[in-house]
mmCIF file of C-alpha atoms in Angstrom:
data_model
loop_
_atom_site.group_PDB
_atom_site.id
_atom_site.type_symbol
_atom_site.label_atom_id
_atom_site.label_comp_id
_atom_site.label_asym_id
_atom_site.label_seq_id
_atom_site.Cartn_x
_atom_site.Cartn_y
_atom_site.Cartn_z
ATOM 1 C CA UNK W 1 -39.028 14.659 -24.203
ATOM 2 C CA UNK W 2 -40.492 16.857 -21.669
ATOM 3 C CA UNK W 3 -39.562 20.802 -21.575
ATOM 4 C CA UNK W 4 -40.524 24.333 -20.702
ATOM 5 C CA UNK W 5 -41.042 26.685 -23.276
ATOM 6 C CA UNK W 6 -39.095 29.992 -23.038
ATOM 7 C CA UNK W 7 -41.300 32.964 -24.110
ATOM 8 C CA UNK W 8 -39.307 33.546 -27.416
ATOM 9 C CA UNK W 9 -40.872 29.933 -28.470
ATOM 10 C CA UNK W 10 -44.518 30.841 -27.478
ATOM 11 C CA UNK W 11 -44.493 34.724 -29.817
ATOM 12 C CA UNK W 12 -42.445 32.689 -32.705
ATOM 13 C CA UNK W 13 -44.271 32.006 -35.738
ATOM 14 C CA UNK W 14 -42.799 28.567 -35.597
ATOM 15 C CA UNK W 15 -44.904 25.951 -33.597
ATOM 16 C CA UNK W 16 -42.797 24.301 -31.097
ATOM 17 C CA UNK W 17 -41.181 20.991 -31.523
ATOM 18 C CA UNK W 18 -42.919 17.833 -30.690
ATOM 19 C CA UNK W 19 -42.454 17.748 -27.291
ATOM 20 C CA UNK W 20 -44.542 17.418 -24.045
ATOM 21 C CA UNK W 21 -43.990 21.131 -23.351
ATOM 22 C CA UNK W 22 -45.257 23.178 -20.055
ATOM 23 C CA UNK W 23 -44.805 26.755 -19.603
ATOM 24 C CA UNK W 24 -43.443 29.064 -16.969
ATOM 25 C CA UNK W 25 -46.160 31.448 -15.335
ATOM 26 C CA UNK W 26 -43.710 34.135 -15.644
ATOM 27 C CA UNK W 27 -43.999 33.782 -19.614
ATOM 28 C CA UNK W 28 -47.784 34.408 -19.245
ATOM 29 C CA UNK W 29 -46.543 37.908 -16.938
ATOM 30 C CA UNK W 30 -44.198 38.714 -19.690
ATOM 31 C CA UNK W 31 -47.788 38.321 -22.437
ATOM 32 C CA UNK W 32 -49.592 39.969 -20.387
ATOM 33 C CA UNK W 33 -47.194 43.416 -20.343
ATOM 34 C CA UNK W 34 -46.751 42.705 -24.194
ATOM 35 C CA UNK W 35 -50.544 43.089 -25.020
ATOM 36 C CA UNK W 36 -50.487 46.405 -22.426
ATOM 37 C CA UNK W 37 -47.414 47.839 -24.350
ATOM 38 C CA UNK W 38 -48.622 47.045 -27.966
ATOM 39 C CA UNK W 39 -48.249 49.820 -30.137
ATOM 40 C CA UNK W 40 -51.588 50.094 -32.086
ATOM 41 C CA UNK W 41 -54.569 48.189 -31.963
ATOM 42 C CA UNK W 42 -54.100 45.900 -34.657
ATOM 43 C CA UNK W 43 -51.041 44.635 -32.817
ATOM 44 C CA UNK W 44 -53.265 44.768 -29.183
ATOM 45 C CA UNK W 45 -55.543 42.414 -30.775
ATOM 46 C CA UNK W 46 -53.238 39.937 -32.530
ATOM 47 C CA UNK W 47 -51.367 39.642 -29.090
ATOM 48 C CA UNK W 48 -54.064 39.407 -26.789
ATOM 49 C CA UNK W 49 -55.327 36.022 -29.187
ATOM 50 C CA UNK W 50 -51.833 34.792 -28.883
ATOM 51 C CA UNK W 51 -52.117 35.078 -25.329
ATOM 52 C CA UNK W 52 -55.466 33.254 -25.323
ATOM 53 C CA UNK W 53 -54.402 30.518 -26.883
ATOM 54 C CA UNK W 54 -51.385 29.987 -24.712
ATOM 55 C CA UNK W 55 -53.540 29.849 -21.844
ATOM 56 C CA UNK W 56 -56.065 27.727 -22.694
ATOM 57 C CA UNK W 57 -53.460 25.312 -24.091
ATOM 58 C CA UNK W 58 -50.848 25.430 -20.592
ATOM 59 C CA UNK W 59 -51.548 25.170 -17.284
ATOM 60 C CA UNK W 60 -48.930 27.347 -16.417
ATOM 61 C CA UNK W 61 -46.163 25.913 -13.772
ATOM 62 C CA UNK W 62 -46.469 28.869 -10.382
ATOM 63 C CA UNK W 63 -43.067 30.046 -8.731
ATOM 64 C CA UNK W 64 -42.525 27.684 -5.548
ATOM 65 C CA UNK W 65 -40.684 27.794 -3.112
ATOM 66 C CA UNK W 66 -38.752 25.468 -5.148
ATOM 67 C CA UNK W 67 -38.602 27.610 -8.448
ATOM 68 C CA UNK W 68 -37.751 30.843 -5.795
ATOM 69 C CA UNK W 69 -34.699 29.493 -4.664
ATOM 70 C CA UNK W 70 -33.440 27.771 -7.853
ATOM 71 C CA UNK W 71 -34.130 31.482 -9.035
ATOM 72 C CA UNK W 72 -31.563 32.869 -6.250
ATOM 73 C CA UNK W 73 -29.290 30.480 -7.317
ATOM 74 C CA UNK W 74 -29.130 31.207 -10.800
ATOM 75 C CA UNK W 75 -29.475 35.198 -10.230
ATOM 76 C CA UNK W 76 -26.537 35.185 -7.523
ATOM 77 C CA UNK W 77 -24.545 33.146 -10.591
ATOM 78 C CA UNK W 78 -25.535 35.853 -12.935
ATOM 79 C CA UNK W 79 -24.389 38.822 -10.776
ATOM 80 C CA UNK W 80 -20.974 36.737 -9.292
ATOM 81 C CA UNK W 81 -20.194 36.363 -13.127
ATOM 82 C CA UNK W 82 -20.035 40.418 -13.867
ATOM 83 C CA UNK W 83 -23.452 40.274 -14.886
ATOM 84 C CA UNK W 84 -27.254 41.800 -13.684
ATOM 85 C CA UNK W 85 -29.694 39.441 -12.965
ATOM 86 C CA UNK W 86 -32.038 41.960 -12.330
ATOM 87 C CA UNK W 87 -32.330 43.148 -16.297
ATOM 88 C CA UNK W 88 -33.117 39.308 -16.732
ATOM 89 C CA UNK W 89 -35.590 38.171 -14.192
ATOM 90 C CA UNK W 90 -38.062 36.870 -16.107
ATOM 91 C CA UNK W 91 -35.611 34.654 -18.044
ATOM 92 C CA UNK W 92 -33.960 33.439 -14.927
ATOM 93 C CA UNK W 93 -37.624 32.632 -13.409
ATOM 94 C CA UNK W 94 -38.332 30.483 -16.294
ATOM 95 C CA UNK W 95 -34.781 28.992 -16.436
ATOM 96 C CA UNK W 96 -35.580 28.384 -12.496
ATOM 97 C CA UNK W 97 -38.752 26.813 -13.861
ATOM 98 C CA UNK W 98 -37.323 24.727 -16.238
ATOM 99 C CA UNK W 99 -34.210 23.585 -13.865
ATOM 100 C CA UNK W 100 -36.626 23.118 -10.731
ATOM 101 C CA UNK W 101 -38.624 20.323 -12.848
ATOM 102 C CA UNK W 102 -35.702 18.831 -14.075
ATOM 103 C CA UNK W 103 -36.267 19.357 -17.839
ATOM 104 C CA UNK W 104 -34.527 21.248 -20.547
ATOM 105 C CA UNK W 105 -36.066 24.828 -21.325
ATOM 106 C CA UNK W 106 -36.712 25.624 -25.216
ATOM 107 C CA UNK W 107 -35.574 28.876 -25.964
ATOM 108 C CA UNK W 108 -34.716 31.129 -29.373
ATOM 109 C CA UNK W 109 -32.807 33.106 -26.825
ATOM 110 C CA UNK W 110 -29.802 30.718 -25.669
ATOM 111 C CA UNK W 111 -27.792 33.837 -25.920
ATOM 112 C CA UNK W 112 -29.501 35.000 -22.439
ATOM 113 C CA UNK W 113 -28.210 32.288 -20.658
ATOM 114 C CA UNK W 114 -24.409 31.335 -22.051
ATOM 115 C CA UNK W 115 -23.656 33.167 -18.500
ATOM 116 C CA UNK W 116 -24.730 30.206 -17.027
ATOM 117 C CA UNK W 117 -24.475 27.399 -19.196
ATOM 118 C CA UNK W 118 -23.161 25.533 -16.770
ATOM 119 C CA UNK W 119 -25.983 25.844 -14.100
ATOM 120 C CA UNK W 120 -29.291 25.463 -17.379
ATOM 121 C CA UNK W 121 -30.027 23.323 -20.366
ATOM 122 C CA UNK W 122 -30.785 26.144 -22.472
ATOM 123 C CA UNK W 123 -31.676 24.968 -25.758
ATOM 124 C CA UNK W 124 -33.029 26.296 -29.566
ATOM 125 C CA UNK W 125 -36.068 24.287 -29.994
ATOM 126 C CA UNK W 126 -34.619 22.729 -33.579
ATOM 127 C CA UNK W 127 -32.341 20.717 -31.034
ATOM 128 C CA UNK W 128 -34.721 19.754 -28.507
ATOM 129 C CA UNK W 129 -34.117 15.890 -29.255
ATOM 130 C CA UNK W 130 -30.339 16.238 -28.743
ATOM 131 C CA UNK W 131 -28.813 15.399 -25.311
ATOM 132 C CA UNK W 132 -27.377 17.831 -23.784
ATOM 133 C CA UNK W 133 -24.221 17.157 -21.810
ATOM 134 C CA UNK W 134 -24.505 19.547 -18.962
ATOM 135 C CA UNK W 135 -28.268 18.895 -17.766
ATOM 136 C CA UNK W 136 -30.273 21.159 -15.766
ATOM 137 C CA UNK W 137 -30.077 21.123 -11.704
ATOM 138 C CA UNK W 138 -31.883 18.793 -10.089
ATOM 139 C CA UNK W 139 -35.272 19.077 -9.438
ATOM 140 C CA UNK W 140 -36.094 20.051 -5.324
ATOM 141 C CA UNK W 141 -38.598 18.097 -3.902
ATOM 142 C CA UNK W 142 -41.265 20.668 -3.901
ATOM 143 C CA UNK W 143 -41.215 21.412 -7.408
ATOM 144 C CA UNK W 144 -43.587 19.147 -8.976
#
């Protein structure tokens, strides 16, 4: 199975499943603030291996034009629902991400996106065999 991993998956101490996994480059943002907000050096230093090792490993996917308007999609969703897409940006990039390539994203988070359930295939990575009845959006053309 092909998926994105959410960021939650990447900091976990539990290695992803077995699956042909890409990342978002909005997760790499979101590693990048964590090593500049760490709160001692200790902390500085065990982040900024994490982070590293995540990008050696992924070529992270870029926001397309693709991702960018899956992303307005999803955020105009969030907000016509009650909620504020702007607190959750970063998720709804990677969710974008993840629906723009047509693949499930792997999250510890699936809380963040019950809003939208309907619109992403939000799932914990200990089900990341399982199908998934509603599927992510379809992929644009300009996504891959």
């Amino acid at each position: 199975m092909r998926a994105v991993l959410d960021t939650s998956v990447l900091i976990s101490d539990q290695p992803p499943p077995d699956v042909e996994a890409a990342i978002s480059v909005a997760s790499l943002a979101e590693l990048h603030f964590g090593v500049l907000v760490a709160a001692d050096d200790d902390e500085r230093a065990l982040r900024t291996q994490r982070l590293g090792v995540i990008e050696s490993t992924f070529d992270a996917l870029p926001i397309t034009t693709g991702v960018a308007r899956e992303w307005g999609r999803l955020a105009a969703a969030v907000r016509n629902r009650g909620g504020r897409p702007r607190r959750r940006a970063m998720d709804l990039a990677i969710a974008a991400t993840a629906n723009a390539h047509g693949v499930p994203l792997l999250t510890h988070n699936c809380g963040d996106f019950q809003m939208i359930n309907d619109l992403t295939d939000a799932r914990h990575p200990s089900t990341a065999q399982e199908t998934e009845t509603n599927g992510p959006a379809e992929p644009s053309d300009d996504a891959a």
